[in-house]
């Protein structure tokens, strides 16, 4: 958890100009003027692999499932015909009680506590923003979550505990059956698959949030490959700085004058910003 600690310290700025630019903006930002966009890279430090990092990402570990392509595991058409591969790997995405939010998650919570956070949009389905204490009204879980489950045919809700019981059997290699609804439809967690629509809330709020009174957009730990989420940064006004904190730059980023890439481990970059601003982890 972050808290106020000491005086603002800009002495580290010479070597990290974009980090300082971001810190300066945060220091004088108005209430509800910062938007945060998050991706799988911020949960890697919590022990949840991302998708696309070579060797460690989930997509590099699906060879044994003989999928047409790695994305098929989250494709609603493929799942409807072949649900077992998703059931087999789902336990790697559901956070256990041992998994806790990272400094990057608590950074957003601190922005919320200071009243600066306008909205946090996340692609993550691990629920760590929720666990870090981001309030429902400020949070948009664009790709859903693992807190509930439903039937893909009749939409009936099911407790996620039933689904977790079933996938835990896959963990011990005793499971061979997916979970079916009374109507015969498959039960899947409330995560958004390729081919499904994002929650209405995502479209409603993104239309109003990216206006001129946004002081900065902070994008953390994402390859910005998945649409429509990746397009959110294009809604930024041309005078709103967009900071990408990521291990690598992503295609199309840095093309605009208001794009600033902060290369490196997102947790380290966040720690630097926190140190400069005198915010300290308890
Ligand atoms: P991605 O495509 O796997 O990209 C992750 C990005 O994060 C890559 O560009 C990495 O280089 C970068 N990255 C990884 N570790 C770090 C680090 N420590 N510091 C800085 N950068 C890092 O994942 P996206 O989020 O862009 O793709 C969207 C998908 C991923 C969504 O549909 C999610 O549901 C899905 N996903 C979510 C989780 C989760 O909830 N934790 C895990 C895996 C995938």
Short mmCIF file of C-alpha atoms and ligand atoms in Angstrom, two decimals:
data_model
loop_
_atom_site.label_atom_id
_atom_site.label_comp_id
_atom_site.label_asym_id
_atom_site.label_seq_id
_atom_site.Cartn_x
_atom_site.Cartn_y
_atom_site.Cartn_z
CA UNK A 1 0.00 0.00 0.00
CA UNK A 2 1.27 3.51 -0.78
CA UNK A 3 1.20 6.39 1.60
CA UNK A 4 2.66 9.87 1.83
CA UNK A 5 6.24 9.58 2.99
CA UNK A 6 8.58 12.47 2.42
CA UNK A 7 9.17 15.58 0.36
CA UNK A 8 9.07 15.58 -3.42
CA UNK A 9 12.52 14.67 -4.73
CA UNK A 10 13.32 15.61 -8.32
CA UNK A 11 17.06 14.88 -8.02
CA UNK A 12 16.65 11.61 -9.99
CA UNK A 13 15.21 13.41 -12.99
CA UNK A 14 18.27 13.87 -15.18
CA UNK A 15 18.47 10.19 -16.18
CA UNK A 16 14.75 9.59 -16.46
CA UNK A 17 13.15 12.59 -18.16
CA UNK A 18 9.77 11.01 -19.02
CA UNK A 19 9.44 9.62 -15.51
CA UNK A 20 9.98 13.16 -14.26
CA UNK A 21 7.52 14.57 -16.74
CA UNK A 22 4.92 12.12 -15.45
CA UNK A 23 5.80 12.88 -11.81
CA UNK A 24 5.49 16.61 -12.45
CA UNK A 25 2.05 16.18 -13.96
CA UNK A 26 0.89 14.01 -11.06
CA UNK A 27 2.21 16.52 -8.55
CA UNK A 28 -0.05 19.26 -9.85
CA UNK A 29 -2.92 17.23 -11.33
CA UNK A 30 -6.54 18.23 -10.72
CA UNK A 31 -9.06 15.95 -9.07
CA UNK A 32 -10.24 13.10 -11.32
CA UNK A 33 -7.91 13.99 -14.17
CA UNK A 34 -5.76 10.84 -14.54
CA UNK A 35 -6.80 7.78 -16.56
CA UNK A 36 -4.94 4.49 -16.10
CA UNK A 37 -4.98 1.67 -18.67
CA UNK A 38 -3.61 -1.70 -17.55
CA UNK A 39 -2.56 -5.00 -19.10
CA UNK A 40 -1.16 -8.37 -18.12
CA UNK A 41 2.41 -7.04 -17.66
CA UNK A 42 1.52 -5.46 -14.32
CA UNK A 43 0.44 -8.81 -12.85
CA UNK A 44 3.57 -10.71 -13.90
CA UNK A 45 5.29 -9.67 -10.65
CA UNK A 46 2.32 -11.17 -8.78
CA UNK A 47 3.08 -14.53 -10.41
CA UNK A 48 0.51 -14.51 -13.24
CA UNK A 49 2.13 -14.90 -16.67
CA UNK A 50 1.13 -12.53 -19.47
CA UNK A 51 0.15 -13.79 -22.95
CA UNK A 52 2.79 -12.68 -25.39
CA UNK A 53 6.19 -12.54 -23.65
CA UNK A 54 8.33 -15.16 -25.45
CA UNK A 55 9.17 -18.26 -23.32
CA UNK A 56 7.21 -17.19 -20.21
CA UNK A 57 3.90 -15.95 -21.65
CA UNK A 58 0.87 -18.26 -21.68
CA UNK A 59 0.81 -18.38 -25.50
CA UNK A 60 4.25 -20.01 -25.53
CA UNK A 61 3.06 -22.85 -23.27
CA UNK A 62 0.05 -24.15 -25.16
CA UNK A 63 1.85 -26.45 -27.62
CA UNK A 64 0.49 -29.63 -25.98
CA UNK A 65 -3.11 -28.53 -26.60
CA UNK A 66 -2.84 -28.68 -30.42
CA UNK A 67 -4.76 -25.45 -30.92
CA UNK A 68 -5.18 -23.94 -34.41
CA UNK A 69 -3.42 -20.87 -32.92
CA UNK A 70 -2.74 -19.70 -29.34
CA UNK A 71 -5.62 -17.19 -29.38
CA UNK A 72 -8.08 -20.07 -29.97
CA UNK A 73 -7.95 -20.85 -26.27
CA UNK A 74 -9.97 -17.65 -25.68
CA UNK A 75 -12.08 -17.80 -28.84
CA UNK A 76 -15.79 -18.21 -28.19
CA UNK A 77 -16.42 -20.22 -31.37
CA UNK A 78 -13.53 -22.56 -30.64
CA UNK A 79 -14.58 -22.88 -26.97
CA UNK A 80 -18.16 -23.77 -27.96
CA UNK A 81 -16.82 -26.76 -29.91
CA UNK A 82 -13.73 -27.58 -27.82
CA UNK A 83 -14.09 -26.34 -24.22
CA UNK A 84 -11.53 -28.68 -22.66
CA UNK A 85 -8.33 -26.74 -23.51
CA UNK A 86 -9.68 -23.66 -21.70
CA UNK A 87 -10.77 -25.78 -18.73
CA UNK A 88 -7.28 -27.27 -18.61
CA UNK A 89 -5.43 -23.94 -18.37
CA UNK A 90 -8.01 -21.79 -16.53
CA UNK A 91 -6.44 -22.49 -13.12
CA UNK A 92 -3.29 -20.60 -14.23
CA UNK A 93 -5.37 -17.43 -14.61
CA UNK A 94 -7.45 -17.55 -11.45
CA UNK A 95 -5.58 -15.87 -8.64
CA UNK A 96 -5.15 -18.04 -5.58
CA UNK A 97 -5.34 -16.46 -2.14
CA UNK A 98 -1.51 -16.34 -2.19
CA UNK A 99 -1.48 -13.90 -5.11
CA UNK A 100 -1.47 -10.28 -4.05
CA UNK A 101 -1.58 -6.99 -5.97
CA UNK A 102 1.74 -5.45 -7.04
CA UNK A 103 3.13 -1.94 -6.42
CA UNK A 104 1.70 -0.94 -9.82
CA UNK A 105 -1.79 -1.97 -8.66
CA UNK A 106 -1.38 0.00 -5.42
CA UNK A 107 -0.12 3.00 -7.38
CA UNK A 108 -3.55 3.30 -9.01
CA UNK A 109 -5.18 2.86 -5.61
CA UNK A 110 -3.05 5.73 -4.34
CA UNK A 111 -4.20 7.90 -7.24
CA UNK A 112 -7.74 7.01 -6.19
CA UNK A 113 -7.03 7.89 -2.54
CA UNK A 114 -5.68 11.29 -3.60
CA UNK A 115 -8.80 11.87 -5.70
CA UNK A 116 -6.76 12.05 -8.93
CA UNK A 117 -8.06 8.89 -10.61
CA UNK A 118 -10.72 9.55 -13.21
CA UNK A 119 -11.00 5.94 -14.31
CA UNK A 120 -8.97 2.74 -14.41
CA UNK A 121 -9.54 0.55 -17.47
CA UNK A 122 -8.01 -2.89 -17.22
CA UNK A 123 -7.73 -5.78 -19.66
CA UNK A 124 -6.77 -8.05 -16.80
CA UNK A 125 -9.13 -10.75 -15.62
CA UNK A 126 -7.31 -11.58 -12.40
CA UNK A 127 -9.31 -9.19 -10.22
CA UNK A 128 -6.20 -7.66 -8.63
CA UNK A 129 -7.46 -4.10 -9.13
CA UNK A 130 -10.55 -5.07 -7.17
CA UNK A 131 -8.36 -6.71 -4.53
CA UNK A 132 -6.18 -3.58 -4.30
CA UNK A 133 -9.30 -1.60 -3.42
CA UNK A 134 -10.18 0.27 -6.62
CA UNK A 135 -13.82 1.22 -6.20
CA UNK A 136 -16.44 -0.22 -8.57
CA UNK A 137 -17.38 3.17 -10.03
CA UNK A 138 -13.79 3.98 -11.02
CA UNK A 139 -12.99 0.54 -12.43
CA UNK A 140 -13.75 -0.84 -15.88
CA UNK A 141 -12.85 -4.53 -16.18
CA UNK A 142 -12.99 -4.46 -19.97
CA UNK A 143 -12.41 -8.19 -20.39
CA UNK A 144 -14.46 -9.31 -17.41
CA UNK A 145 -13.35 -11.28 -14.37
CA UNK A 146 -13.34 -14.64 -12.64
CA UNK A 147 -15.72 -13.64 -9.84
CA UNK A 148 -18.81 -15.12 -11.51
CA UNK A 149 -19.72 -17.60 -14.23
CA UNK A 150 -22.62 -18.03 -16.65
CA UNK A 151 -24.07 -20.38 -19.25
CA UNK A 152 -23.10 -19.31 -22.78
CA UNK A 153 -26.46 -20.53 -24.11
CA UNK A 154 -29.16 -19.28 -21.70
CA UNK A 155 -26.99 -16.73 -19.76
CA UNK A 156 -28.04 -18.21 -16.39
CA UNK A 157 -25.60 -17.20 -13.64
CA UNK A 158 -23.57 -19.81 -11.79
CA UNK A 159 -21.33 -19.46 -8.75
CA UNK A 160 -17.70 -19.37 -9.79
CA UNK A 161 -17.01 -21.94 -7.05
CA UNK A 162 -18.65 -24.68 -9.21
CA UNK A 163 -16.35 -23.79 -12.08
CA UNK A 164 -13.28 -23.68 -9.84
CA UNK A 165 -14.13 -27.12 -8.39
CA UNK A 166 -14.29 -28.52 -11.92
CA UNK A 167 -11.04 -26.94 -13.13
CA UNK A 168 -9.20 -28.05 -10.00
CA UNK A 169 -9.88 -31.62 -11.17
CA UNK A 170 -8.00 -30.76 -14.36
CA UNK A 171 -5.10 -29.63 -12.18
CA UNK A 172 -4.86 -33.13 -10.69
CA UNK A 173 -5.41 -34.68 -14.16
CA UNK A 174 -8.62 -36.42 -13.03
CA UNK A 175 -10.93 -34.06 -14.85
CA UNK A 176 -12.19 -34.82 -18.30
CA UNK A 177 -15.55 -33.10 -18.45
CA UNK A 178 -16.52 -29.47 -18.85
CA UNK A 179 -19.33 -28.03 -16.79
CA UNK A 180 -22.80 -27.90 -18.36
CA UNK A 181 -25.87 -25.83 -17.52
CA UNK A 182 -29.29 -27.46 -17.06
CA UNK A 183 -30.12 -26.20 -20.57
CA UNK A 184 -27.14 -28.08 -22.04
CA UNK A 185 -25.04 -24.93 -22.61
CA UNK A 186 -21.45 -24.68 -21.46
CA UNK A 187 -20.56 -22.77 -18.31
CA UNK A 188 -17.72 -20.32 -18.55
CA UNK A 189 -16.44 -17.59 -16.23
CA UNK A 190 -17.48 -13.99 -16.95
CA UNK A 191 -14.32 -13.30 -18.92
CA UNK A 192 -14.69 -11.83 -22.40
CA UNK A 193 -13.49 -14.14 -25.17
CA UNK A 194 -12.47 -13.16 -28.70
CA UNK A 195 -15.74 -12.94 -30.64
CA UNK A 196 -17.72 -11.67 -27.63
CA UNK A 197 -18.73 -8.10 -26.95
CA UNK A 198 -17.10 -6.07 -24.19
CA UNK A 199 -19.35 -4.84 -21.36
CA UNK A 200 -21.60 -1.93 -22.28
CA UNK A 201 -19.96 0.07 -19.47
CA UNK A 202 -16.66 0.04 -21.40
CA UNK A 203 -18.20 1.79 -24.42
CA UNK A 204 -20.39 4.16 -22.39
CA UNK A 205 -17.61 5.41 -20.14
CA UNK A 206 -14.85 5.55 -22.73
CA UNK A 207 -17.00 7.92 -24.79
CA UNK A 208 -17.07 10.46 -21.98
CA UNK A 209 -13.78 9.89 -20.12
CA UNK A 210 -11.16 10.84 -22.71
CA UNK A 211 -11.97 14.53 -22.83
CA UNK A 212 -9.78 17.61 -22.55
CA UNK A 213 -9.85 17.75 -18.78
CA UNK A 214 -7.67 14.63 -18.66
CA UNK A 215 -4.19 15.60 -17.47
CA UNK A 216 -2.48 12.31 -18.36
CA UNK A 217 -3.15 8.76 -19.49
CA UNK A 218 -0.89 6.14 -17.90
CA UNK A 219 -0.69 2.87 -19.83
CA UNK A 220 1.03 0.00 -18.00
CA UNK A 221 2.14 -3.51 -18.97
CA UNK A 222 0.31 -4.08 -22.23
CA UNK A 223 1.24 -4.93 -25.80
CA UNK A 224 -1.84 -2.99 -27.00
CA UNK A 225 -2.68 -5.78 -29.43
CA UNK A 226 -6.27 -6.47 -28.42
CA UNK A 227 -9.06 -4.33 -29.84
CA UNK A 228 -11.11 -2.34 -29.02
CA UNK A 229 -9.10 -1.74 -25.82
CA UNK A 230 -5.92 -0.84 -27.73
CA UNK A 231 -7.76 2.00 -29.47
CA UNK A 232 -8.53 3.82 -26.22
CA UNK A 233 -5.29 5.81 -26.47
CA UNK A 234 -6.42 7.22 -29.81
CA UNK A 235 -9.33 8.96 -28.02
CA UNK A 236 -6.83 11.12 -26.10
CA UNK A 237 -6.90 14.81 -26.94
CA UNK A 238 -3.73 15.82 -28.83
CA UNK A 239 -2.56 17.85 -25.82
CA UNK A 240 -3.07 15.01 -23.31
CA UNK A 241 0.19 13.16 -22.66
CA UNK A 242 -0.01 9.37 -22.92
CA UNK A 243 2.73 7.50 -21.01
CA UNK A 244 3.44 3.85 -21.81
CA UNK A 245 5.30 2.00 -19.03
CA UNK A 246 6.33 -1.29 -20.59
CA UNK A 247 9.27 -3.60 -21.21
CA UNK A 248 9.08 -2.91 -24.92
CA UNK A 249 7.47 -0.28 -27.07
CA UNK A 250 4.45 -1.38 -29.07
CA UNK A 251 3.58 -0.97 -32.71
CA UNK A 252 2.10 2.44 -33.46
CA UNK A 253 3.10 3.94 -30.10
CA UNK A 254 5.45 6.99 -30.11
CA UNK A 255 4.03 8.05 -33.47
CA UNK A 256 2.17 10.95 -31.89
CA UNK A 257 3.79 13.99 -30.26
CA UNK A 258 1.91 13.32 -27.02
CA UNK A 259 3.20 9.70 -26.69
CA UNK A 260 5.98 9.08 -24.17
CA UNK A 261 7.52 5.63 -23.77
CA UNK A 262 9.06 4.69 -20.41
CA UNK A 263 11.00 1.53 -21.12
CA UNK A 264 11.66 -1.07 -18.40
CA UNK A 265 10.07 -3.10 -15.69
CA UNK A 266 6.79 -1.42 -14.84
CA UNK A 267 7.21 -2.04 -11.10
CA UNK A 268 10.60 -0.30 -11.14
CA UNK A 269 9.25 2.65 -13.13
CA UNK A 270 6.34 2.98 -10.72
CA UNK A 271 8.73 2.85 -7.77
CA UNK A 272 10.78 5.64 -9.32
CA UNK A 273 7.72 7.85 -9.79
CA UNK A 274 6.61 7.06 -6.22
CA UNK A 275 10.08 7.92 -4.87
CA UNK A 276 10.19 11.20 -6.75
CA UNK A 277 6.77 12.15 -5.40
CA UNK A 278 7.59 10.96 -1.90
CA UNK A 279 5.01 8.17 -1.96
CA UNK A 280 6.29 5.13 -0.13
CA UNK A 281 5.14 1.51 0.19
CA UNK A 282 4.11 0.53 3.70
P1 LIG B 1 0.20 -9.24 -23.48
O1 LIG B 1 -0.17 -9.15 -24.92
O2 LIG B 1 0.71 -10.54 -22.98
O3 LIG B 1 1.28 -8.08 -23.23
C1 LIG B 1 1.90 -7.91 -22.00
C2 LIG B 1 2.91 -6.78 -22.16
O4 LIG B 1 3.45 -6.52 -20.90
C3 LIG B 1 4.06 -7.12 -23.11
O5 LIG B 1 4.28 -6.04 -24.00
C4 LIG B 1 5.25 -7.33 -22.18
O6 LIG B 1 6.47 -6.92 -22.74
C5 LIG B 1 4.86 -6.43 -21.03
N1 LIG B 1 5.43 -6.83 -19.75
C6 LIG B 1 5.48 -8.06 -19.18
N2 LIG B 1 6.05 -8.00 -17.97
C7 LIG B 1 6.38 -6.71 -17.77
C8 LIG B 1 7.00 -6.03 -16.71
N3 LIG B 1 7.38 -6.65 -15.59
N4 LIG B 1 7.19 -4.70 -16.83
C9 LIG B 1 6.82 -4.04 -17.96
N5 LIG B 1 6.21 -4.64 -18.99
C10 LIG B 1 5.99 -5.96 -18.90
O7 LIG B 1 -1.01 -8.80 -22.56
P2 LIG B 1 -2.06 -7.61 -22.78
O8 LIG B 1 -2.61 -7.30 -21.46
O9 LIG B 1 -1.52 -6.54 -23.61
O10 LIG B 1 -3.16 -8.36 -23.66
C11 LIG B 1 -4.49 -8.33 -23.38
C12 LIG B 1 -5.03 -9.68 -22.97
C13 LIG B 1 -4.15 -10.39 -22.00
C14 LIG B 1 -6.31 -9.48 -22.23
O11 LIG B 1 -7.36 -10.04 -22.90
C15 LIG B 1 -6.14 -10.12 -20.86
O12 LIG B 1 -7.30 -10.70 -20.38
C16 LIG B 1 -5.08 -11.12 -21.05
N6 LIG B 1 -4.33 -11.62 -19.89
C17 LIG B 1 -4.62 -11.21 -18.63
C18 LIG B 1 -3.90 -11.70 -17.56
C19 LIG B 1 -4.25 -11.25 -16.18
O13 LIG B 1 -5.41 -10.99 -15.89
N7 LIG B 1 -3.26 -11.11 -15.29
C20 LIG B 1 -2.86 -12.62 -17.77
C21 LIG B 1 -2.58 -13.03 -19.08
C22 LIG B 1 -3.32 -12.50 -20.13
#
